[in-house]
Amino acid sequence: MQLPAAVRELLLLEIYQQANDLDWEFLSNGEKTAQYRKWIEDPKVGGVLLAYGPEKDARVWIKDVPMKEYGRSQEGIGHYVRYAVNRFRGPEEIIHAACGEGWSVAPESVGEKPNHCYATNGEVNRYVCWGRTGTFRDLIWAALNEAIGARQRPAIVVTTRDGETIPTVERLRQIEVADHCGVSIAHLHRTMIQNPDYAGASLEG
């Protein structure tokens, strides 16, 4: 959809504010589908989008533009970070959990599918990927692929957030699998912070 920049900005802020209020990541697939319908019916969202195209295009835009990037934005990654009301502290927090102090994120190394980057201590680089427990298989596979020919043992970080826990049996199984595969593993509970780069701050105040 061809949207004026100002209109696009306001839509992104509105949708991300509502997603934040809904705890989008905790919604079931059915609840998310219902919310897409509500957004189409919402004068602040669908009411605006329908002025620029048909309903099917409006629905696709919501799914493929703001919501496709929502999870990455909460990680502090991507072009839409400034629209997330709250977010995690970013890859540096992951690196410290996986490698300890003295390591930092190597420049231009952050990527996705799964979220990953290279940690550096100034001498060597180390692959680190992270995600929630439901992505554990993807994390292991990504780390195994990186392990081939790597000088440093790759690491994965399984993350939880407030309101989320991993059963002890599942956590121990993840540790066993990672150890068998020659991959380091850490479990990190993260708390979201107010986004210091939030674009809506100037509008609020």
mmCIF file with all atom_site columns, C-alpha atoms in Angstrom:
data_model
loop_
_atom_site.group_PDB
_atom_site.id
_atom_site.type_symbol
_atom_site.label_atom_id
_atom_site.label_alt_id
_atom_site.label_comp_id
_atom_site.label_asym_id
_atom_site.label_entity_id
_atom_site.label_seq_id
_atom_site.pdbx_PDB_ins_code
_atom_site.Cartn_x
_atom_site.Cartn_y
_atom_site.Cartn_z
_atom_site.occupancy
_atom_site.B_iso_or_equiv
_atom_site.pdbx_formal_charge
_atom_site.auth_seq_id
_atom_site.auth_comp_id
_atom_site.auth_asym_id
_atom_site.auth_atom_id
_atom_site.pdbx_PDB_model_num
ATOM 1   C CA . MET A 1 1   ? 0.000   0.000   0.000  1.00 0.00 ? 1   MET A CA 1
ATOM 2   C CA . GLN A 1 2   ? 1.261   3.469   -0.882 1.00 0.00 ? 2   GLN A CA 1
ATOM 3   C CA . LEU A 1 3   ? 0.966   5.359   2.384  1.00 0.00 ? 3   LEU A CA 1
ATOM 4   C CA . PRO A 1 4   ? 2.172   8.891   3.109  1.00 0.00 ? 4   PRO A CA 1
ATOM 5   C CA . ALA A 1 5   ? 5.102   8.832   5.546  1.00 0.00 ? 5   ALA A CA 1
ATOM 6   C CA . ALA A 1 6   ? 3.181   10.637  8.299  1.00 0.00 ? 6   ALA A CA 1
ATOM 7   C CA . VAL A 1 7   ? 0.220   8.259   8.005  1.00 0.00 ? 7   VAL A CA 1
ATOM 8   C CA . ARG A 1 8   ? 2.505   5.221   8.067  1.00 0.00 ? 8   ARG A CA 1
ATOM 9   C CA . GLU A 1 9   ? 4.254   6.538   11.176 1.00 0.00 ? 9   GLU A CA 1
ATOM 10  C CA . LEU A 1 10  ? 1.009   7.022   13.092 1.00 0.00 ? 10  LEU A CA 1
ATOM 11  C CA . LEU A 1 11  ? -0.269  3.579   12.065 1.00 0.00 ? 11  LEU A CA 1
ATOM 12  C CA . LEU A 1 12  ? 2.910   1.875   13.229 1.00 0.00 ? 12  LEU A CA 1
ATOM 13  C CA . LEU A 1 13  ? 2.782   3.676   16.568 1.00 0.00 ? 13  LEU A CA 1
ATOM 14  C CA . GLU A 1 14  ? -0.903  2.797   17.064 1.00 0.00 ? 14  GLU A CA 1
ATOM 15  C CA . ILE A 1 15  ? -0.550  -0.885  16.141 1.00 0.00 ? 15  ILE A CA 1
ATOM 16  C CA . TYR A 1 16  ? 2.580   -1.372  18.235 1.00 0.00 ? 16  TYR A CA 1
ATOM 17  C CA . GLN A 1 17  ? 0.954   0.354   21.217 1.00 0.00 ? 17  GLN A CA 1
ATOM 18  C CA . GLN A 1 18  ? -2.041  -1.968  20.983 1.00 0.00 ? 18  GLN A CA 1
ATOM 19  C CA . ALA A 1 19  ? 0.171   -5.040  20.502 1.00 0.00 ? 19  ALA A CA 1
ATOM 20  C CA . ASN A 1 20  ? 2.138   -4.047  23.591 1.00 0.00 ? 20  ASN A CA 1
ATOM 21  C CA . ASP A 1 21  ? -1.048  -3.629  25.638 1.00 0.00 ? 21  ASP A CA 1
ATOM 22  C CA . LEU A 1 22  ? -2.273  -7.042  24.457 1.00 0.00 ? 22  LEU A CA 1
ATOM 23  C CA . ASP A 1 23  ? 0.999   -8.871  25.280 1.00 0.00 ? 23  ASP A CA 1
ATOM 24  C CA . TRP A 1 24  ? 1.015   -10.009 21.657 1.00 0.00 ? 24  TRP A CA 1
ATOM 25  C CA . GLU A 1 25  ? 3.654   -12.716 22.138 1.00 0.00 ? 25  GLU A CA 1
ATOM 26  C CA . PHE A 1 26  ? 1.413   -14.522 24.629 1.00 0.00 ? 26  PHE A CA 1
ATOM 27  C CA . LEU A 1 27  ? -1.689  -14.586 22.401 1.00 0.00 ? 27  LEU A CA 1
ATOM 28  C CA . SER A 1 28  ? -2.763  -17.854 20.779 1.00 0.00 ? 28  SER A CA 1
ATOM 29  C CA . ASN A 1 29  ? -2.992  -18.091 16.991 1.00 0.00 ? 29  ASN A CA 1
ATOM 30  C CA . GLY A 1 30  ? -6.769  -17.828 17.264 1.00 0.00 ? 30  GLY A CA 1
ATOM 31  C CA . GLU A 1 31  ? -6.534  -14.701 19.398 1.00 0.00 ? 31  GLU A CA 1
ATOM 32  C CA . LYS A 1 32  ? -4.097  -13.149 16.921 1.00 0.00 ? 32  LYS A CA 1
ATOM 33  C CA . THR A 1 33  ? -6.455  -13.882 14.027 1.00 0.00 ? 33  THR A CA 1
ATOM 34  C CA . ALA A 1 34  ? -9.284  -12.236 15.941 1.00 0.00 ? 34  ALA A CA 1
ATOM 35  C CA . GLN A 1 35  ? -7.099  -9.202  16.618 1.00 0.00 ? 35  GLN A CA 1
ATOM 36  C CA . TYR A 1 36  ? -6.336  -8.769  12.913 1.00 0.00 ? 36  TYR A CA 1
ATOM 37  C CA . ARG A 1 37  ? -10.109 -8.530  12.349 1.00 0.00 ? 37  ARG A CA 1
ATOM 38  C CA . LYS A 1 38  ? -10.416 -5.983  15.148 1.00 0.00 ? 38  LYS A CA 1
ATOM 39  C CA . TRP A 1 39  ? -7.658  -3.881  13.609 1.00 0.00 ? 39  TRP A CA 1
ATOM 40  C CA . ILE A 1 40  ? -9.511  -3.786  10.292 1.00 0.00 ? 40  ILE A CA 1
ATOM 41  C CA . GLU A 1 41  ? -12.625 -2.624  12.171 1.00 0.00 ? 41  GLU A CA 1
ATOM 42  C CA . ASP A 1 42  ? -10.689 -0.091  14.282 1.00 0.00 ? 42  ASP A CA 1
ATOM 43  C CA . PRO A 1 43  ? -11.157 3.491   12.987 1.00 0.00 ? 43  PRO A CA 1
ATOM 44  C CA . LYS A 1 44  ? -7.550  4.296   14.010 1.00 0.00 ? 44  LYS A CA 1
ATOM 45  C CA . VAL A 1 45  ? -6.144  1.406   11.946 1.00 0.00 ? 45  VAL A CA 1
ATOM 46  C CA . GLY A 1 46  ? -8.473  -0.101  9.356  1.00 0.00 ? 46  GLY A CA 1
ATOM 47  C CA . GLY A 1 47  ? -10.388 3.141   9.070  1.00 0.00 ? 47  GLY A CA 1
ATOM 48  C CA . VAL A 1 48  ? -7.162  4.810   7.942  1.00 0.00 ? 48  VAL A CA 1
ATOM 49  C CA . LEU A 1 49  ? -5.843  1.996   5.742  1.00 0.00 ? 49  LEU A CA 1
ATOM 50  C CA . LEU A 1 50  ? -9.112  1.537   3.850  1.00 0.00 ? 50  LEU A CA 1
ATOM 51  C CA . ALA A 1 51  ? -8.735  5.064   2.526  1.00 0.00 ? 51  ALA A CA 1
ATOM 52  C CA . TYR A 1 52  ? -5.704  3.834   0.573  1.00 0.00 ? 52  TYR A CA 1
ATOM 53  C CA . GLY A 1 53  ? -6.818  0.427   -0.648 1.00 0.00 ? 53  GLY A CA 1
ATOM 54  C CA . PRO A 1 54  ? -9.192  -2.556  -0.292 1.00 0.00 ? 54  PRO A CA 1
ATOM 55  C CA . GLU A 1 55  ? -9.626  -4.555  2.890  1.00 0.00 ? 55  GLU A CA 1
ATOM 56  C CA . LYS A 1 56  ? -7.543  -7.510  1.691  1.00 0.00 ? 56  LYS A CA 1
ATOM 57  C CA . ASP A 1 57  ? -4.573  -5.196  1.075  1.00 0.00 ? 57  ASP A CA 1
ATOM 58  C CA . ALA A 1 58  ? -5.057  -3.555  4.469  1.00 0.00 ? 58  ALA A CA 1
ATOM 59  C CA . ARG A 1 59  ? -5.020  -6.948  6.203  1.00 0.00 ? 59  ARG A CA 1
ATOM 60  C CA . VAL A 1 60  ? -1.881  -8.019  4.320  1.00 0.00 ? 60  VAL A CA 1
ATOM 61  C CA . TRP A 1 61  ? -0.154  -4.731  5.194  1.00 0.00 ? 61  TRP A CA 1
ATOM 62  C CA . ILE A 1 62  ? -0.808  -5.189  8.920  1.00 0.00 ? 62  ILE A CA 1
ATOM 63  C CA . LYS A 1 63  ? 0.552   -8.752  8.860  1.00 0.00 ? 63  LYS A CA 1
ATOM 64  C CA . ASP A 1 64  ? 3.516   -8.207  6.545  1.00 0.00 ? 64  ASP A CA 1
ATOM 65  C CA . VAL A 1 65  ? 4.718   -4.795  7.648  1.00 0.00 ? 65  VAL A CA 1
ATOM 66  C CA . PRO A 1 66  ? 4.299   -3.981  11.360 1.00 0.00 ? 66  PRO A CA 1
ATOM 67  C CA . MET A 1 67  ? 3.550   -7.419  12.804 1.00 0.00 ? 67  MET A CA 1
ATOM 68  C CA . LYS A 1 68  ? 6.141   -9.290  10.777 1.00 0.00 ? 68  LYS A CA 1
ATOM 69  C CA . GLU A 1 69  ? 8.741   -7.042  12.419 1.00 0.00 ? 69  GLU A CA 1
ATOM 70  C CA . TYR A 1 70  ? 7.194   -6.840  15.888 1.00 0.00 ? 70  TYR A CA 1
ATOM 71  C CA . GLY A 1 71  ? 9.240   -9.584  17.538 1.00 0.00 ? 71  GLY A CA 1
ATOM 72  C CA . ARG A 1 72  ? 12.491  -8.307  16.038 1.00 0.00 ? 72  ARG A CA 1
ATOM 73  C CA . SER A 1 73  ? 11.682  -4.772  17.172 1.00 0.00 ? 73  SER A CA 1
ATOM 74  C CA . GLN A 1 74  ? 11.286  -5.995  20.742 1.00 0.00 ? 74  GLN A CA 1
ATOM 75  C CA . GLU A 1 75  ? 14.754  -7.515  20.421 1.00 0.00 ? 75  GLU A CA 1
ATOM 76  C CA . GLY A 1 76  ? 16.181  -4.129  19.429 1.00 0.00 ? 76  GLY A CA 1
ATOM 77  C CA . ILE A 1 77  ? 16.769  -5.371  15.879 1.00 0.00 ? 77  ILE A CA 1
ATOM 78  C CA . GLY A 1 78  ? 15.562  -4.007  12.552 1.00 0.00 ? 78  GLY A CA 1
ATOM 79  C CA . HIS A 1 79  ? 14.117  -0.821  11.134 1.00 0.00 ? 79  HIS A CA 1
ATOM 80  C CA . TYR A 1 80  ? 11.033  -0.612  13.364 1.00 0.00 ? 80  TYR A CA 1
ATOM 81  C CA . VAL A 1 81  ? 12.675  -0.618  16.799 1.00 0.00 ? 81  VAL A CA 1
ATOM 82  C CA . ARG A 1 82  ? 11.652  2.991   17.355 1.00 0.00 ? 82  ARG A CA 1
ATOM 83  C CA . TYR A 1 83  ? 7.962   2.030   17.303 1.00 0.00 ? 83  TYR A CA 1
ATOM 84  C CA . ALA A 1 84  ? 8.165   -0.599  20.073 1.00 0.00 ? 84  ALA A CA 1
ATOM 85  C CA . VAL A 1 85  ? 6.880   0.774   23.378 1.00 0.00 ? 85  VAL A CA 1
ATOM 86  C CA . ASN A 1 86  ? 8.974   -1.666  25.397 1.00 0.00 ? 86  ASN A CA 1
ATOM 87  C CA . ARG A 1 87  ? 11.878  -3.861  24.352 1.00 0.00 ? 87  ARG A CA 1
ATOM 88  C CA . PHE A 1 88  ? 14.655  -6.044  25.659 1.00 0.00 ? 88  PHE A CA 1
ATOM 89  C CA . ARG A 1 89  ? 18.101  -4.624  26.321 1.00 0.00 ? 89  ARG A CA 1
ATOM 90  C CA . GLY A 1 90  ? 19.505  -6.006  23.093 1.00 0.00 ? 90  GLY A CA 1
ATOM 91  C CA . PRO A 1 91  ? 22.193  -8.441  21.936 1.00 0.00 ? 91  PRO A CA 1
ATOM 92  C CA . GLU A 1 92  ? 24.759  -7.244  24.488 1.00 0.00 ? 92  GLU A CA 1
ATOM 93  C CA . GLU A 1 93  ? 22.654  -8.792  27.268 1.00 0.00 ? 93  GLU A CA 1
ATOM 94  C CA . ILE A 1 94  ? 22.615  -12.075 25.352 1.00 0.00 ? 94  ILE A CA 1
ATOM 95  C CA . ILE A 1 95  ? 26.380  -12.019 24.824 1.00 0.00 ? 95  ILE A CA 1
ATOM 96  C CA . HIS A 1 96  ? 27.078  -11.491 28.509 1.00 0.00 ? 96  HIS A CA 1
ATOM 97  C CA . ALA A 1 97  ? 24.841  -14.461 29.399 1.00 0.00 ? 97  ALA A CA 1
ATOM 98  C CA . ALA A 1 98  ? 26.515  -16.714 26.819 1.00 0.00 ? 98  ALA A CA 1
ATOM 99  C CA . CYS A 1 99  ? 30.146  -15.646 27.102 1.00 0.00 ? 99  CYS A CA 1
ATOM 100 C CA . GLY A 1 100 ? 30.559  -13.566 30.235 1.00 0.00 ? 100 GLY A CA 1
ATOM 101 C CA . GLU A 1 101 ? 32.175  -10.189 30.748 1.00 0.00 ? 101 GLU A CA 1
ATOM 102 C CA . GLY A 1 102 ? 34.896  -9.097  28.369 1.00 0.00 ? 102 GLY A CA 1
ATOM 103 C CA . TRP A 1 103 ? 32.861  -10.059 25.306 1.00 0.00 ? 103 TRP A CA 1
ATOM 104 C CA . SER A 1 104 ? 30.824  -7.732  23.115 1.00 0.00 ? 104 SER A CA 1
ATOM 105 C CA . VAL A 1 105 ? 28.792  -7.856  19.919 1.00 0.00 ? 105 VAL A CA 1
ATOM 106 C CA . ALA A 1 106 ? 30.984  -7.843  16.817 1.00 0.00 ? 106 ALA A CA 1
ATOM 107 C CA . PRO A 1 107 ? 30.081  -4.919  14.515 1.00 0.00 ? 107 PRO A CA 1
ATOM 108 C CA . GLU A 1 108 ? 27.626  -5.633  11.685 1.00 0.00 ? 108 GLU A CA 1
ATOM 109 C CA . SER A 1 109 ? 27.099  -9.221  12.871 1.00 0.00 ? 109 SER A CA 1
ATOM 110 C CA . VAL A 1 110 ? 23.488  -9.205  14.120 1.00 0.00 ? 110 VAL A CA 1
ATOM 111 C CA . GLY A 1 111 ? 21.066  -11.271 12.025 1.00 0.00 ? 111 GLY A CA 1
ATOM 112 C CA . GLU A 1 112 ? 17.852  -13.264 12.244 1.00 0.00 ? 112 GLU A CA 1
ATOM 113 C CA . LYS A 1 113 ? 16.279  -16.679 11.565 1.00 0.00 ? 113 LYS A CA 1
ATOM 114 C CA . PRO A 1 114 ? 17.212  -17.374 14.287 1.00 0.00 ? 114 PRO A CA 1
ATOM 115 C CA . ASN A 1 115 ? 18.335  -14.200 16.047 1.00 0.00 ? 115 ASN A CA 1
ATOM 116 C CA . HIS A 1 116 ? 22.117  -14.387 16.153 1.00 0.00 ? 116 HIS A CA 1
ATOM 117 C CA . CYS A 1 117 ? 25.351  -12.444 16.193 1.00 0.00 ? 117 CYS A CA 1
ATOM 118 C CA . TYR A 1 118 ? 29.054  -12.951 16.732 1.00 0.00 ? 118 TYR A CA 1
ATOM 119 C CA . ALA A 1 119 ? 30.594  -12.211 20.083 1.00 0.00 ? 119 ALA A CA 1
ATOM 120 C CA . THR A 1 120 ? 34.160  -10.950 20.198 1.00 0.00 ? 120 THR A CA 1
ATOM 121 C CA . ASN A 1 121 ? 36.726  -10.545 22.950 1.00 0.00 ? 121 ASN A CA 1
ATOM 122 C CA . GLY A 1 122 ? 39.011  -8.577  20.669 1.00 0.00 ? 122 GLY A CA 1
ATOM 123 C CA . GLU A 1 123 ? 40.931  -11.649 19.570 1.00 0.00 ? 123 GLU A CA 1
ATOM 124 C CA . VAL A 1 124 ? 38.413  -14.261 18.421 1.00 0.00 ? 124 VAL A CA 1
ATOM 125 C CA . ASN A 1 125 ? 34.784  -14.355 17.362 1.00 0.00 ? 125 ASN A CA 1
ATOM 126 C CA . ARG A 1 126 ? 32.127  -16.735 18.656 1.00 0.00 ? 126 ARG A CA 1
ATOM 127 C CA . TYR A 1 127 ? 28.690  -17.476 17.175 1.00 0.00 ? 127 TYR A CA 1
ATOM 128 C CA . VAL A 1 128 ? 25.757  -16.938 19.531 1.00 0.00 ? 128 VAL A CA 1
ATOM 129 C CA . CYS A 1 129 ? 22.068  -17.418 18.721 1.00 0.00 ? 129 CYS A CA 1
ATOM 130 C CA . TRP A 1 130 ? 19.044  -16.981 20.947 1.00 0.00 ? 130 TRP A CA 1
ATOM 131 C CA . GLY A 1 131 ? 15.299  -17.434 21.152 1.00 0.00 ? 131 GLY A CA 1
ATOM 132 C CA . ARG A 1 132 ? 12.426  -18.719 23.243 1.00 0.00 ? 132 ARG A CA 1
ATOM 133 C CA . THR A 1 133 ? 12.117  -22.374 24.177 1.00 0.00 ? 133 THR A CA 1
ATOM 134 C CA . GLY A 1 134 ? 9.802   -23.095 21.244 1.00 0.00 ? 134 GLY A CA 1
ATOM 135 C CA . THR A 1 135 ? 12.669  -22.322 18.869 1.00 0.00 ? 135 THR A CA 1
ATOM 136 C CA . PHE A 1 136 ? 15.153  -24.683 20.551 1.00 0.00 ? 136 PHE A CA 1
ATOM 137 C CA . ARG A 1 137 ? 15.424  -27.010 17.544 1.00 0.00 ? 137 ARG A CA 1
ATOM 138 C CA . ASP A 1 138 ? 16.181  -24.096 15.242 1.00 0.00 ? 138 ASP A CA 1
ATOM 139 C CA . LEU A 1 139 ? 18.810  -22.810 17.669 1.00 0.00 ? 139 LEU A CA 1
ATOM 140 C CA . ILE A 1 140 ? 20.562  -26.165 17.914 1.00 0.00 ? 140 ILE A CA 1
ATOM 141 C CA . TRP A 1 141 ? 20.561  -26.609 14.140 1.00 0.00 ? 141 TRP A CA 1
ATOM 142 C CA . ALA A 1 142 ? 21.968  -23.119 13.564 1.00 0.00 ? 142 ALA A CA 1
ATOM 143 C CA . ALA A 1 143 ? 24.690  -23.649 16.159 1.00 0.00 ? 143 ALA A CA 1
ATOM 144 C CA . LEU A 1 144 ? 25.621  -27.059 14.730 1.00 0.00 ? 144 LEU A CA 1
ATOM 145 C CA . ASN A 1 145 ? 26.043  -25.560 11.274 1.00 0.00 ? 145 ASN A CA 1
ATOM 146 C CA . GLU A 1 146 ? 28.311  -22.880 12.704 1.00 0.00 ? 146 GLU A CA 1
ATOM 147 C CA . ALA A 1 147 ? 30.320  -25.427 14.727 1.00 0.00 ? 147 ALA A CA 1
ATOM 148 C CA . ILE A 1 148 ? 31.831  -26.941 11.585 1.00 0.00 ? 148 ILE A CA 1
ATOM 149 C CA . GLY A 1 149 ? 35.279  -25.454 11.254 1.00 0.00 ? 149 GLY A CA 1
ATOM 150 C CA . ALA A 1 150 ? 34.747  -22.930 14.056 1.00 0.00 ? 150 ALA A CA 1
ATOM 151 C CA . ARG A 1 151 ? 37.630  -22.105 16.387 1.00 0.00 ? 151 ARG A CA 1
ATOM 152 C CA . GLN A 1 152 ? 35.272  -21.309 19.238 1.00 0.00 ? 152 GLN A CA 1
ATOM 153 C CA . ARG A 1 153 ? 32.398  -23.422 20.529 1.00 0.00 ? 153 ARG A CA 1
ATOM 154 C CA . PRO A 1 154 ? 29.098  -21.821 19.430 1.00 0.00 ? 154 PRO A CA 1
ATOM 155 C CA . ALA A 1 155 ? 26.531  -20.928 22.054 1.00 0.00 ? 155 ALA A CA 1
ATOM 156 C CA . ILE A 1 156 ? 22.775  -20.736 22.289 1.00 0.00 ? 156 ILE A CA 1
ATOM 157 C CA . VAL A 1 157 ? 20.750  -18.748 24.798 1.00 0.00 ? 157 VAL A CA 1
ATOM 158 C CA . VAL A 1 158 ? 17.219  -19.880 25.585 1.00 0.00 ? 158 VAL A CA 1
ATOM 159 C CA . THR A 1 159 ? 15.284  -16.843 26.776 1.00 0.00 ? 159 THR A CA 1
ATOM 160 C CA . THR A 1 160 ? 12.229  -16.321 28.920 1.00 0.00 ? 160 THR A CA 1
ATOM 161 C CA . ARG A 1 161 ? 10.455  -13.118 29.844 1.00 0.00 ? 161 ARG A CA 1
ATOM 162 C CA . ASP A 1 162 ? 8.218   -12.039 32.710 1.00 0.00 ? 162 ASP A CA 1
ATOM 163 C CA . GLY A 1 163 ? 5.238   -14.380 32.874 1.00 0.00 ? 163 GLY A CA 1
ATOM 164 C CA . GLU A 1 164 ? 7.141   -17.225 31.212 1.00 0.00 ? 164 GLU A CA 1
ATOM 165 C CA . THR A 1 165 ? 9.004   -20.219 32.656 1.00 0.00 ? 165 THR A CA 1
ATOM 166 C CA . ILE A 1 166 ? 10.577  -23.419 31.327 1.00 0.00 ? 166 ILE A CA 1
ATOM 167 C CA . PRO A 1 167 ? 9.776   -26.668 33.178 1.00 0.00 ? 167 PRO A CA 1
ATOM 168 C CA . THR A 1 168 ? 12.830  -28.140 34.903 1.00 0.00 ? 168 THR A CA 1
ATOM 169 C CA . VAL A 1 169 ? 12.610  -31.392 32.917 1.00 0.00 ? 169 VAL A CA 1
ATOM 170 C CA . GLU A 1 170 ? 12.612  -29.466 29.621 1.00 0.00 ? 170 GLU A CA 1
ATOM 171 C CA . ARG A 1 171 ? 15.482  -27.240 30.713 1.00 0.00 ? 171 ARG A CA 1
ATOM 172 C CA . LEU A 1 172 ? 17.625  -30.244 31.702 1.00 0.00 ? 172 LEU A CA 1
ATOM 173 C CA . ARG A 1 173 ? 16.845  -31.943 28.398 1.00 0.00 ? 173 ARG A CA 1
ATOM 174 C CA . GLN A 1 174 ? 17.988  -28.851 26.497 1.00 0.00 ? 174 GLN A CA 1
ATOM 175 C CA . ILE A 1 175 ? 21.267  -28.871 28.429 1.00 0.00 ? 175 ILE A CA 1
ATOM 176 C CA . GLU A 1 176 ? 21.794  -32.570 27.655 1.00 0.00 ? 176 GLU A CA 1
ATOM 177 C CA . VAL A 1 177 ? 21.096  -32.067 23.937 1.00 0.00 ? 177 VAL A CA 1
ATOM 178 C CA . ALA A 1 178 ? 23.396  -29.051 23.702 1.00 0.00 ? 178 ALA A CA 1
ATOM 179 C CA . ASP A 1 179 ? 26.195  -30.882 25.520 1.00 0.00 ? 179 ASP A CA 1
ATOM 180 C CA . HIS A 1 180 ? 25.828  -33.892 23.227 1.00 0.00 ? 180 HIS A CA 1
ATOM 181 C CA . CYS A 1 181 ? 26.071  -31.588 20.202 1.00 0.00 ? 181 CYS A CA 1
ATOM 182 C CA . GLY A 1 182 ? 29.127  -29.743 21.487 1.00 0.00 ? 182 GLY A CA 1
ATOM 183 C CA . VAL A 1 183 ? 27.232  -26.477 21.899 1.00 0.00 ? 183 VAL A CA 1
ATOM 184 C CA . SER A 1 184 ? 27.282  -24.207 24.951 1.00 0.00 ? 184 SER A CA 1
ATOM 185 C CA . ILE A 1 185 ? 23.887  -23.259 26.373 1.00 0.00 ? 185 ILE A CA 1
ATOM 186 C CA . ALA A 1 186 ? 22.647  -20.627 28.791 1.00 0.00 ? 186 ALA A CA 1
ATOM 187 C CA . HIS A 1 187 ? 19.172  -19.831 30.042 1.00 0.00 ? 187 HIS A CA 1
ATOM 188 C CA . LEU A 1 188 ? 18.391  -16.146 30.469 1.00 0.00 ? 188 LEU A CA 1
ATOM 189 C CA . HIS A 1 189 ? 15.315  -14.552 32.002 1.00 0.00 ? 189 HIS A CA 1
ATOM 190 C CA . ARG A 1 190 ? 14.869  -11.079 30.603 1.00 0.00 ? 190 ARG A CA 1
ATOM 191 C CA . THR A 1 191 ? 12.745  -8.153  31.712 1.00 0.00 ? 191 THR A CA 1
ATOM 192 C CA . MET A 1 192 ? 11.601  -5.586  29.189 1.00 0.00 ? 192 MET A CA 1
ATOM 193 C CA . ILE A 1 193 ? 12.536  -1.948  29.585 1.00 0.00 ? 193 ILE A CA 1
ATOM 194 C CA . GLN A 1 194 ? 10.948  1.222   28.260 1.00 0.00 ? 194 GLN A CA 1
ATOM 195 C CA . ASN A 1 195 ? 12.315  1.729   24.774 1.00 0.00 ? 195 ASN A CA 1
ATOM 196 C CA . PRO A 1 196 ? 14.834  4.592   25.010 1.00 0.00 ? 196 PRO A CA 1
ATOM 197 C CA . ASP A 1 197 ? 14.426  5.203   21.264 1.00 0.00 ? 197 ASP A CA 1
ATOM 198 C CA . TYR A 1 198 ? 10.617  5.215   21.286 1.00 0.00 ? 198 TYR A CA 1
ATOM 199 C CA . ALA A 1 199 ? 9.270   7.431   18.499 1.00 0.00 ? 199 ALA A CA 1
ATOM 200 C CA . GLY A 1 200 ? 5.998   8.052   20.310 1.00 0.00 ? 200 GLY A CA 1
ATOM 201 C CA . ALA A 1 201 ? 7.621   9.786   23.268 1.00 0.00 ? 201 ALA A CA 1
ATOM 202 C CA . SER A 1 202 ? 7.477   13.184  21.588 1.00 0.00 ? 202 SER A CA 1
ATOM 203 C CA . LEU A 1 203 ? 3.789   12.713  20.775 1.00 0.00 ? 203 LEU A CA 1
ATOM 204 C CA . GLU A 1 204 ? 3.005   11.765  24.365 1.00 0.00 ? 204 GLU A CA 1
ATOM 205 C CA . GLY A 1 205 ? 4.594   14.668  25.858 1.00 0.00 ? 205 GLY A CA 1
#
